[in-house]
mmCIF file of C-alpha atoms and ligand atoms in Angstrom:
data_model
loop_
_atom_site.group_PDB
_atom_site.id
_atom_site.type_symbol
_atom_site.label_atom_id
_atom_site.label_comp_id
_atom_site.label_asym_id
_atom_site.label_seq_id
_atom_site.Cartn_x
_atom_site.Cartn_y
_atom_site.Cartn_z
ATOM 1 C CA UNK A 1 -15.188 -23.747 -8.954
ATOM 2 C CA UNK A 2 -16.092 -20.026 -9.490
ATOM 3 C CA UNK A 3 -13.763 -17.340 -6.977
ATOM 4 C CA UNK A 4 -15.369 -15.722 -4.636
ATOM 5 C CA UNK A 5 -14.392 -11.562 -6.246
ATOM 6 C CA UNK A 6 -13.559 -9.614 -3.027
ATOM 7 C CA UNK A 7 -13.996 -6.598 -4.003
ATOM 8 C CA UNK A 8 -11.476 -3.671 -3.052
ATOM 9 C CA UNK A 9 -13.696 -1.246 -3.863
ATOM 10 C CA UNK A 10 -16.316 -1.723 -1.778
ATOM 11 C CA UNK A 11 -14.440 -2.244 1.461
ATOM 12 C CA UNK A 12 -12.460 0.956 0.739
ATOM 13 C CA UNK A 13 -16.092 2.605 -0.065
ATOM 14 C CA UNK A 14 -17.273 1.086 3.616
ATOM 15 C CA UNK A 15 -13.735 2.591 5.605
ATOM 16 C CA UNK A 16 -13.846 5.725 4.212
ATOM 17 C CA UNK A 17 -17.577 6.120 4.993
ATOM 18 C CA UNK A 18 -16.642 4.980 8.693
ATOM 19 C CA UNK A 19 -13.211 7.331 8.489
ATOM 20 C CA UNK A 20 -15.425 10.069 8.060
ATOM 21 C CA UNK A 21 -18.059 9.370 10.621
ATOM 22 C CA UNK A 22 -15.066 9.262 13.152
ATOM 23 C CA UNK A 23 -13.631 12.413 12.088
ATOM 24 C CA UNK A 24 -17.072 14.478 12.748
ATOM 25 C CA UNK A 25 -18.364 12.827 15.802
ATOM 26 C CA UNK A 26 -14.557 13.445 17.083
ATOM 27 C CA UNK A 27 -14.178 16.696 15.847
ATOM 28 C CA UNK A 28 -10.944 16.019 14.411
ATOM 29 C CA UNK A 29 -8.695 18.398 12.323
ATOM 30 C CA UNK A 30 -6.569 15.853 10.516
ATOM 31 C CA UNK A 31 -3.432 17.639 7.536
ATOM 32 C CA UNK A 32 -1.454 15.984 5.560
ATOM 33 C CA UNK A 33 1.090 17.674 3.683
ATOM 34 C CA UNK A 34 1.982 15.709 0.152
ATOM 35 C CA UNK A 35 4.978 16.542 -1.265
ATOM 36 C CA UNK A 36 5.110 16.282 -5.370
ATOM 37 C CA UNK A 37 8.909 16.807 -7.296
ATOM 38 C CA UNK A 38 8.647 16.909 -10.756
ATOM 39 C CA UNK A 39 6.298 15.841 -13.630
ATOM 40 C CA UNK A 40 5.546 12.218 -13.709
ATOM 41 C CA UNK A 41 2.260 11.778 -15.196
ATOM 42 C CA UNK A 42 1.570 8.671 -12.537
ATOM 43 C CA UNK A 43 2.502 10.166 -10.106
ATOM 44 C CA UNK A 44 0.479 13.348 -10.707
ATOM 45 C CA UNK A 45 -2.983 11.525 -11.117
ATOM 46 C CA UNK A 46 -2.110 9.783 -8.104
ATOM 47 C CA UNK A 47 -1.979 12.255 -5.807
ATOM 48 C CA UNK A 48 -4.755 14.113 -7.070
ATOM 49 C CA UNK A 49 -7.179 10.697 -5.989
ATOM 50 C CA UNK A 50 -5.054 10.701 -2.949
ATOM 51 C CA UNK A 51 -6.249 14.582 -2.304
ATOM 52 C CA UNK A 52 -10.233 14.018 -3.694
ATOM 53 C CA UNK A 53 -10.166 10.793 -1.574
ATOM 54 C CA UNK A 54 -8.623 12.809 1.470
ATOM 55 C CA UNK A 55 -11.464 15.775 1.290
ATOM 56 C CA UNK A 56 -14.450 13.319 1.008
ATOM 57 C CA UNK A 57 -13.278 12.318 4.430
ATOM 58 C CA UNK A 58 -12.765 14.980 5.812
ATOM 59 C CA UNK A 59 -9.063 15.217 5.815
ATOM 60 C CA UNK A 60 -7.183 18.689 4.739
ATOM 61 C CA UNK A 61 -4.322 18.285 2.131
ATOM 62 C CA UNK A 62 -2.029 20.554 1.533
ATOM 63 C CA UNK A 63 0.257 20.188 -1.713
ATOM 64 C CA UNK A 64 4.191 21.382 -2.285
ATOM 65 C CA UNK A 65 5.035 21.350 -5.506
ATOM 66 C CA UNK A 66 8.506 21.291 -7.422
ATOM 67 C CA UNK A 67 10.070 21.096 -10.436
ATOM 68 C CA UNK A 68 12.093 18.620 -11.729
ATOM 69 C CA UNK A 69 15.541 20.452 -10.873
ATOM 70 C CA UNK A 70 14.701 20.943 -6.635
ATOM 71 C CA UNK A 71 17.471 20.222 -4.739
ATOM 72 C CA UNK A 72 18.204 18.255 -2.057
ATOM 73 C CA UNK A 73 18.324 20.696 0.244
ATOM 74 C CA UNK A 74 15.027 22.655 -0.741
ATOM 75 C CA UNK A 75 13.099 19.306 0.356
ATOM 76 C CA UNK A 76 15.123 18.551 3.282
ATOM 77 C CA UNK A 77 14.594 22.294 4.606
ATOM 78 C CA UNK A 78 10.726 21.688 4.030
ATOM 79 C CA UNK A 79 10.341 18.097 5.811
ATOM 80 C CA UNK A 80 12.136 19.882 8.602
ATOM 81 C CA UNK A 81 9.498 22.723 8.691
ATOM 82 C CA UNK A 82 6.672 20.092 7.775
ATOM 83 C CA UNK A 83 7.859 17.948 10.724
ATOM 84 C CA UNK A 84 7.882 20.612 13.193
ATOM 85 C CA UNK A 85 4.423 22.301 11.977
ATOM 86 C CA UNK A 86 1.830 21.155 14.905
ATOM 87 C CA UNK A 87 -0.821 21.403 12.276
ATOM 88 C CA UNK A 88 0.523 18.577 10.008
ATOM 89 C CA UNK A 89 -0.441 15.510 11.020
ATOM 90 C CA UNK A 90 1.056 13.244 7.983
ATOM 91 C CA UNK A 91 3.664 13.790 5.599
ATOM 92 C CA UNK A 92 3.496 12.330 2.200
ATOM 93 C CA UNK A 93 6.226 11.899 -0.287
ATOM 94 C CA UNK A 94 5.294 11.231 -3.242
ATOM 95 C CA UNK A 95 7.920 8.557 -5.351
ATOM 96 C CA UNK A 96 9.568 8.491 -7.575
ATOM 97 C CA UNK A 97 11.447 11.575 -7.356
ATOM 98 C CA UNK A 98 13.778 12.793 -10.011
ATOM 99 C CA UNK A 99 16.597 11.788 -11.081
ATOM 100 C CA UNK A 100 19.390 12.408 -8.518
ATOM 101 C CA UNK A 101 17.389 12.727 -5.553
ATOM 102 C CA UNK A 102 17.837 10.556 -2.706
ATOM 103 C CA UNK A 103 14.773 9.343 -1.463
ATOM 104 C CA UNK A 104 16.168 6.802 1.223
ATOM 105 C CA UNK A 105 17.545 9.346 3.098
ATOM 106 C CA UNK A 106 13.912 12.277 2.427
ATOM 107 C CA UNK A 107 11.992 9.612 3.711
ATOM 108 C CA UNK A 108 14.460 9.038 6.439
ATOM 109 C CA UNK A 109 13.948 12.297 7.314
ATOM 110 C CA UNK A 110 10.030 12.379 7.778
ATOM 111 C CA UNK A 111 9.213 12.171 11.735
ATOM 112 C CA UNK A 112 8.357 8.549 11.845
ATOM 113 C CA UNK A 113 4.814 9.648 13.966
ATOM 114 C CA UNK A 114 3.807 11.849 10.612
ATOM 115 C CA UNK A 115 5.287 8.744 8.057
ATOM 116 C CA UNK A 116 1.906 7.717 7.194
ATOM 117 C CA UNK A 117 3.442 5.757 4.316
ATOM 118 C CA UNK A 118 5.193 3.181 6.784
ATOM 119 C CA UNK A 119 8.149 3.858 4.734
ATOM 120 C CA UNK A 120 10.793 5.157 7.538
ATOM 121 C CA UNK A 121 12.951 2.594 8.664
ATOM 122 C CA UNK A 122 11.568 2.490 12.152
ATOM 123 C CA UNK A 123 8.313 1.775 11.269
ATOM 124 C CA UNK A 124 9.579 -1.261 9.049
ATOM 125 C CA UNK A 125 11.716 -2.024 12.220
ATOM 126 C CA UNK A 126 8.833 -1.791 14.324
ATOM 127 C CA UNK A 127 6.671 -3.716 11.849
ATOM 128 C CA UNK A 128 9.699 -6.807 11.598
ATOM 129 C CA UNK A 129 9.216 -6.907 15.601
ATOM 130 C CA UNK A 130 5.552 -7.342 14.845
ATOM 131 C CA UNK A 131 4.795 -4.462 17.549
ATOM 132 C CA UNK A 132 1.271 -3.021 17.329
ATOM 133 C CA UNK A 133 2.056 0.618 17.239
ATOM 134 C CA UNK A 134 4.019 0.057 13.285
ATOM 135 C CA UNK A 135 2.651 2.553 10.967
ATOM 136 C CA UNK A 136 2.195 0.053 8.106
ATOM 137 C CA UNK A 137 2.709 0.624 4.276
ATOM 138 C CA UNK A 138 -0.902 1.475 2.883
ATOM 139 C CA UNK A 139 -0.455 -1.087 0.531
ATOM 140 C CA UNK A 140 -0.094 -4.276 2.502
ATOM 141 C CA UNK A 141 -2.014 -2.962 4.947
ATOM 142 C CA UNK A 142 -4.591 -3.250 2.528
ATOM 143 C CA UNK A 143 -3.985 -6.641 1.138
ATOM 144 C CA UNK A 144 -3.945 -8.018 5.243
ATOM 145 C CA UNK A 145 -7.584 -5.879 5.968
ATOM 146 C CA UNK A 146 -9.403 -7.502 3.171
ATOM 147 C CA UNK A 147 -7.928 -10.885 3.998
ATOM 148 C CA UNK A 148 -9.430 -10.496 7.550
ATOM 149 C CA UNK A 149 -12.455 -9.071 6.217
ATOM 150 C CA UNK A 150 -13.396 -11.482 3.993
ATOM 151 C CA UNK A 151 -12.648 -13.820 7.179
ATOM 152 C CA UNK A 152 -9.759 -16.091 5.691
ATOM 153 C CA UNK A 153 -8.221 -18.012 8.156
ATOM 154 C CA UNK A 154 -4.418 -17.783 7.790
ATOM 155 C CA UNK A 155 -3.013 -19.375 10.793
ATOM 156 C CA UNK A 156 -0.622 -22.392 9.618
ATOM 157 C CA UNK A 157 -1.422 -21.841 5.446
ATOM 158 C CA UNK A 158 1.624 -21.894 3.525
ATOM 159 C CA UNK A 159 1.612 -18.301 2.425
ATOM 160 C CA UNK A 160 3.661 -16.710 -1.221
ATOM 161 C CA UNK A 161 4.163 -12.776 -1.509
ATOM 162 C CA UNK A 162 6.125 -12.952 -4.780
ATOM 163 C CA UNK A 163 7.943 -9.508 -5.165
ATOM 164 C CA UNK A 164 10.089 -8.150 -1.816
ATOM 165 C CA UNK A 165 10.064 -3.983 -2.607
ATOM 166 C CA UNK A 166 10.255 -2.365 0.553
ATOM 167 C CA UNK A 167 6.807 -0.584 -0.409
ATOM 168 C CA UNK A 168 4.753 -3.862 -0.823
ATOM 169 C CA UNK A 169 6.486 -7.401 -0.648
ATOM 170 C CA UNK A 170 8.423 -7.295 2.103
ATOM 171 C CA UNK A 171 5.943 -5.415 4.706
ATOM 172 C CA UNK A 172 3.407 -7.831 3.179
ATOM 173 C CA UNK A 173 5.457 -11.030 3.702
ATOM 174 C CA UNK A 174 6.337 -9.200 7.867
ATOM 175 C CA UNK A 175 2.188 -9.001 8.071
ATOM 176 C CA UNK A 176 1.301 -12.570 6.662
ATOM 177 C CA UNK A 177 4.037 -13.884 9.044
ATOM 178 C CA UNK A 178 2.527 -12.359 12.211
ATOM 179 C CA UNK A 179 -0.762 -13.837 11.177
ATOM 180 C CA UNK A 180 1.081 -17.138 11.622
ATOM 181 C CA UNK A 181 1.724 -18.373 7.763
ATOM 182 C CA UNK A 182 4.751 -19.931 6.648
ATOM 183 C CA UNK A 183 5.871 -16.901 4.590
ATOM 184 C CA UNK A 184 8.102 -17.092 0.916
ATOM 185 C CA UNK A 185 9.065 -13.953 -0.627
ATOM 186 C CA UNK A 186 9.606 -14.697 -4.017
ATOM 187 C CA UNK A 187 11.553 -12.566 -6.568
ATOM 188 C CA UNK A 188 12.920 -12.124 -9.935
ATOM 189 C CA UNK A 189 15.414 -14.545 -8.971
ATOM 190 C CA UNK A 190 13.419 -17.121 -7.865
ATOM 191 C CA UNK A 191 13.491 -20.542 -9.389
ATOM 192 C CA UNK A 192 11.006 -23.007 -9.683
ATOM 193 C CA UNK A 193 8.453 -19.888 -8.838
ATOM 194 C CA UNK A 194 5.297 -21.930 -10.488
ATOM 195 C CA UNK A 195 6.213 -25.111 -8.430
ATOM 196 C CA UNK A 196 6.148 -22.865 -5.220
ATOM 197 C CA UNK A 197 3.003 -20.682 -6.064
ATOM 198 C CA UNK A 198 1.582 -24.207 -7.089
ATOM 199 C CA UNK A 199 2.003 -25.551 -2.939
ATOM 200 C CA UNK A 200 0.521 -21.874 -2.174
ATOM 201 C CA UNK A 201 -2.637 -21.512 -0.382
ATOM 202 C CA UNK A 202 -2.791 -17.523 -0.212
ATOM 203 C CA UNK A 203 -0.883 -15.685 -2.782
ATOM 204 C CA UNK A 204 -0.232 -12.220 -2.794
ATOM 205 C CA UNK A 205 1.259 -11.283 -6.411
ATOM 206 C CA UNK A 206 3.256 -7.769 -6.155
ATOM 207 C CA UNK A 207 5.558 -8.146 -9.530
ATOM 208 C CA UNK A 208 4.259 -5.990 -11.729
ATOM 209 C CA UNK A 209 4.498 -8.829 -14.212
ATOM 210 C CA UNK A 210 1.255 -8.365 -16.622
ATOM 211 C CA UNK A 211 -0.949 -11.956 -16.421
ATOM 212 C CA UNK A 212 2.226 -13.790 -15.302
ATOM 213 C CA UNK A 213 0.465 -15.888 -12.661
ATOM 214 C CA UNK A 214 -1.627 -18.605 -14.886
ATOM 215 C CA UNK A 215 -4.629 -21.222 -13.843
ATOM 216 C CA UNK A 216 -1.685 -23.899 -13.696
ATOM 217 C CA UNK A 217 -0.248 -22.061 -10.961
ATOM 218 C CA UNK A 218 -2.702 -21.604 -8.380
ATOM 219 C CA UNK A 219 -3.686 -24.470 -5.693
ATOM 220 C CA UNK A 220 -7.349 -25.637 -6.324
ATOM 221 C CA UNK A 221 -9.324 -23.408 -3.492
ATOM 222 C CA UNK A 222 -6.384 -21.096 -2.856
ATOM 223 C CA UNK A 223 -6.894 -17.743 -2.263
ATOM 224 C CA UNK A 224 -5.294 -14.895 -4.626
ATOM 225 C CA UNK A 225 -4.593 -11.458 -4.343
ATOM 226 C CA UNK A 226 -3.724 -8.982 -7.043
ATOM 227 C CA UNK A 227 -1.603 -6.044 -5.799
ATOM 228 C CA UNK A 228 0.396 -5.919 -9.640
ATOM 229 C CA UNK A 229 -0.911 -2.749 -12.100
ATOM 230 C CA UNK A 230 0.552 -2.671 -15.010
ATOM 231 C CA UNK A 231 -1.207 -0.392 -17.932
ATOM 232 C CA UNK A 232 -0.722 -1.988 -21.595
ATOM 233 C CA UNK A 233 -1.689 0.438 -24.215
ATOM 234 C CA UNK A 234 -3.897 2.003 -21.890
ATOM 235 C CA UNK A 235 -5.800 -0.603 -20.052
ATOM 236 C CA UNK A 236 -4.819 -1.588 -16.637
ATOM 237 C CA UNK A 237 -3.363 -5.084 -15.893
ATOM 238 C CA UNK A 238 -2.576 -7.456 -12.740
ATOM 239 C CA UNK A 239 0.054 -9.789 -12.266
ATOM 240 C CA UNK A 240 -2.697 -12.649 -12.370
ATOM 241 C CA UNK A 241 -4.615 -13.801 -15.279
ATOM 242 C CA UNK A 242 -7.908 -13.137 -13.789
ATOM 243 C CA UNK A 243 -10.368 -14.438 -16.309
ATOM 244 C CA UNK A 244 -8.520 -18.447 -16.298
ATOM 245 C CA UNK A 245 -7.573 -18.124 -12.206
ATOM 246 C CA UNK A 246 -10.823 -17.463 -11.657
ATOM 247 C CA UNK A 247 -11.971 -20.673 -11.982
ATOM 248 C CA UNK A 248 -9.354 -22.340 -9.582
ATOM 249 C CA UNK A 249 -9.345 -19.976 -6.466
ATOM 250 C CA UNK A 250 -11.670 -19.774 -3.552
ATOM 251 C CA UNK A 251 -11.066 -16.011 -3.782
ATOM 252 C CA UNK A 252 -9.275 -13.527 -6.076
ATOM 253 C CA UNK A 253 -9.436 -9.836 -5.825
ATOM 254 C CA UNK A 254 -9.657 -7.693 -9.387
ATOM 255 C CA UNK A 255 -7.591 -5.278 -11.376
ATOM 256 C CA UNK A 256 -8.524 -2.552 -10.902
ATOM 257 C CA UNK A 257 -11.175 -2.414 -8.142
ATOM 258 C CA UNK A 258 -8.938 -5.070 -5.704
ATOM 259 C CA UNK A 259 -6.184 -3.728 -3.679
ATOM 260 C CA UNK A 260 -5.877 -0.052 -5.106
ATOM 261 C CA UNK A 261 -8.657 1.400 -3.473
ATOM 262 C CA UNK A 262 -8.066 -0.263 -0.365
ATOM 263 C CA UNK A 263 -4.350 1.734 -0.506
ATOM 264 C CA UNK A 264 -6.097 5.044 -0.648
ATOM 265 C CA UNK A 265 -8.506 3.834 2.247
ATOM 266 C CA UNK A 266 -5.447 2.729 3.967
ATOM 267 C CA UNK A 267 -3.422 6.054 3.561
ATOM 268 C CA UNK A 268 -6.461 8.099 5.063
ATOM 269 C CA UNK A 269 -6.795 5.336 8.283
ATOM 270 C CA UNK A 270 -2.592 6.121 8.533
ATOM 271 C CA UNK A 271 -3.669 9.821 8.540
ATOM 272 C CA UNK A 272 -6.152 9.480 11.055
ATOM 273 C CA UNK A 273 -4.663 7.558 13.131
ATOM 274 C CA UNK A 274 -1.419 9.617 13.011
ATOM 275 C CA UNK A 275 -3.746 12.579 14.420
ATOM 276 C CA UNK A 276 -5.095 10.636 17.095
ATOM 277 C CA UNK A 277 -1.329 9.542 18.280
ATOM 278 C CA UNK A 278 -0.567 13.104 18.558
ATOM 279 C CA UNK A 279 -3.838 14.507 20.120
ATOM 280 C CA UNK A 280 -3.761 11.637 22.684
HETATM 281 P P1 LIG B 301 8.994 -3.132 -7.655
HETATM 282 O O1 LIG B 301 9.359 -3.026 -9.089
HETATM 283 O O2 LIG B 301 9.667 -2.297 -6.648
HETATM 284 O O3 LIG B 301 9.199 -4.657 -7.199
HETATM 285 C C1 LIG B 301 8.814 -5.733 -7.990
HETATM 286 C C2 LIG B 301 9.224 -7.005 -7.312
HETATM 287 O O4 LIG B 301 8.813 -8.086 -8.120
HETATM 288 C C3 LIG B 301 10.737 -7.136 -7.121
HETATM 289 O O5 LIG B 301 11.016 -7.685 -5.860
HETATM 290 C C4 LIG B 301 11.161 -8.072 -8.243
HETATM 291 O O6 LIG B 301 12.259 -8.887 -7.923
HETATM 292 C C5 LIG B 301 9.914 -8.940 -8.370
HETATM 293 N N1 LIG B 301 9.780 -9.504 -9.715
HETATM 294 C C6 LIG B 301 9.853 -8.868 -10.902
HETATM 295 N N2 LIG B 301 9.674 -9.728 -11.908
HETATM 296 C C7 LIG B 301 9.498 -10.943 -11.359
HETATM 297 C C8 LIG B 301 9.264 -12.233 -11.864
HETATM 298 N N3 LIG B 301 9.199 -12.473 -13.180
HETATM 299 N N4 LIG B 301 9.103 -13.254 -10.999
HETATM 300 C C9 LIG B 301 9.166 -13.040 -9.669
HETATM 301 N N5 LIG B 301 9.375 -11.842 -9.112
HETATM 302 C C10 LIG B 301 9.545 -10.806 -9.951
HETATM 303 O O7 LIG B 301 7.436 -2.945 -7.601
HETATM 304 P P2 LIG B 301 6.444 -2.579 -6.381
HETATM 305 O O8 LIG B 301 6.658 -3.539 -5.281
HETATM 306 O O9 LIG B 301 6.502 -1.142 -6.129
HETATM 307 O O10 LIG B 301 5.047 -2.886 -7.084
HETATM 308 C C11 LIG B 301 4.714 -4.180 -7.533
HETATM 309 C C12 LIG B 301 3.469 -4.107 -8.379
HETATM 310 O O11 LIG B 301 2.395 -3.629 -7.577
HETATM 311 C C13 LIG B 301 3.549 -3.122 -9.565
HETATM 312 O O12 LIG B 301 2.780 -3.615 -10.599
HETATM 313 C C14 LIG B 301 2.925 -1.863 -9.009
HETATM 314 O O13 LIG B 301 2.383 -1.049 -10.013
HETATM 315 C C15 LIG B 301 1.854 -2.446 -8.145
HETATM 316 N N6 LIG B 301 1.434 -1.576 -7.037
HETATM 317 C C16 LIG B 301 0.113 -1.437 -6.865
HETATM 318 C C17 LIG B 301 -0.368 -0.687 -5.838
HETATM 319 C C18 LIG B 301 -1.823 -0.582 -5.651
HETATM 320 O O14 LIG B 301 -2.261 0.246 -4.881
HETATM 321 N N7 LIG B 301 -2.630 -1.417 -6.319
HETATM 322 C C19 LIG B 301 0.529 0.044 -4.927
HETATM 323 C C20 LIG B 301 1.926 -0.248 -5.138
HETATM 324 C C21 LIG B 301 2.341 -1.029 -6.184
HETATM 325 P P3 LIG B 301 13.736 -8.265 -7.618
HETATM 326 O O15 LIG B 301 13.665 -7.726 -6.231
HETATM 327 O O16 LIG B 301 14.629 -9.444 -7.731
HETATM 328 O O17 LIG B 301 13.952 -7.203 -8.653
#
């Protein structure tokens, strides 16, 4: 058996093209502000996709930079502002922030109708409840459209997210559970993890664990996603050892070209949608 590749990329090609349609036949006017503390290389190149990715669509960014000493209180004042600026439609944090910087309580902070990340802890409630208005984490998000796309049934299959982050595991173990799997979240404490991935027939690997997740692991026909990126002397790698698991899954998705592009896509949709909630 030979995986069928679904490919991240091209999906995330085909929203965004549709994104953008939407946005000029509606005439729409959607901002999102991206907040960037600090110097983190990552991070950095990250949001400068995010912003290319935003303007092919049609969406206007606008970025707040800081060094690596802002306080507190300088990003608290601005999320305040940011959340009470009609014109902003989404508000991005970008993490990690610097040392000594509490996050929990930034993102907190964020109106949870302009947390287009899914991160503020009543979206996640909202998500646990499985209630349809949830902004969801661009990540999982991602991971659940090209499951559905690809037209995987997922009703009743015994489903393993293995990593439970707040960002991707656990909102990706809340969406696979709405679609009716019986959910594990596995996790660095796990035992017995190749046994369990073994009785899997959709995995979703989110460890950032380089090639962990071998051909001995993976269900004959089962179907694997790759959310893990990991770069090794400067080549990027997932938490699945693509070229062996290949030939044991139904379907895999790639690193890259898998699930990153489809969080990008994801993160736009969030940022549309966020303008259509508040232009009702
Ligand atoms: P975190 O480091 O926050 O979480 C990793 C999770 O994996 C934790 O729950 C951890 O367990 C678990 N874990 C670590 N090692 C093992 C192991 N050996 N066996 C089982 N579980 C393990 O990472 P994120 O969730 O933020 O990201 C996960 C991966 O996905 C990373 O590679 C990241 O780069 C990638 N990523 C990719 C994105 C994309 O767009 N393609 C977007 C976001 C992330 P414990 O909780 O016990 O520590």
């Amino acid at each position: 058996m030979t995986a069928e590749i679904i490919s991240g990329k091209e999906l995330a090609l085909k929203i965004r093209e549709n994104l953008k349609r939407k946005i000029e036949e509606s005439s729409a006017h959607p901002k999102l502000a991206v907040i960037l503390a600090g110097h983190d290389g990552a991070s950095e190149i990250y949001v400068k996709n995010k912003q290319k990715a935003a303007a092919e669509v049609g969406i206007e960014t606008e970025l707040f930079l800081f060094e690596d000493d802002v306080s507190q209180n300088e990003l608290e004042n601005l999320i305040d502002r940011l959340n009470q600026d009609k014109t902003v439609n989404g508000i991005l944090l970008q993490l990690p922030l610097p040392e000594g910087l509490d996050s929990a309580a930034l993102l907190k902070r964020i109106d949870y109708q302009k947390d287009v990340d899914g991160f503020h802890p009543y979206n996640i409630g909202l998500l646990q409840n499985g209630d349809e208005t949830a902004v969801v984490a661009a990540t999982p998000k991602g991971v659940l459209r090209m499951l559905k796309e690809t037209n995987i049934p997922l009703e009743g299959k015994n489903a393993l997210v293995i990593g439970r982050s707040v960002i991707v595991g656990k909102p990706a173990s809340m969406l696979l559970l709405k679609e009716n799997c019986t959910v594990t979240t596995a996790h660095s404490h796990t035992q017995n993890l190749k046994e369990i991935c073994q009785r899997a027939d959709v995995v979703v690997a989110a460890c950032g664990q380089p090639k962990m997740i071998k051909k001995d692991w993976i269900k004959k026909g089962a179907v694997v996603i790759d959310v893990g990126t990991t770069r090794v002397d400067g080549k990027l790698y997932g938490d699945v050892d693509f070229d062996e698991v290949k030939d044991v899954a139904s379907y895999i998705t790639p690193v890259p070209g898998g699930v990153g592009p489809m969080t990008i896509a994801m993160l736009l949709e969030n940022t549309l949608e966020a303008y259509f909630k508040q232009h009702p």
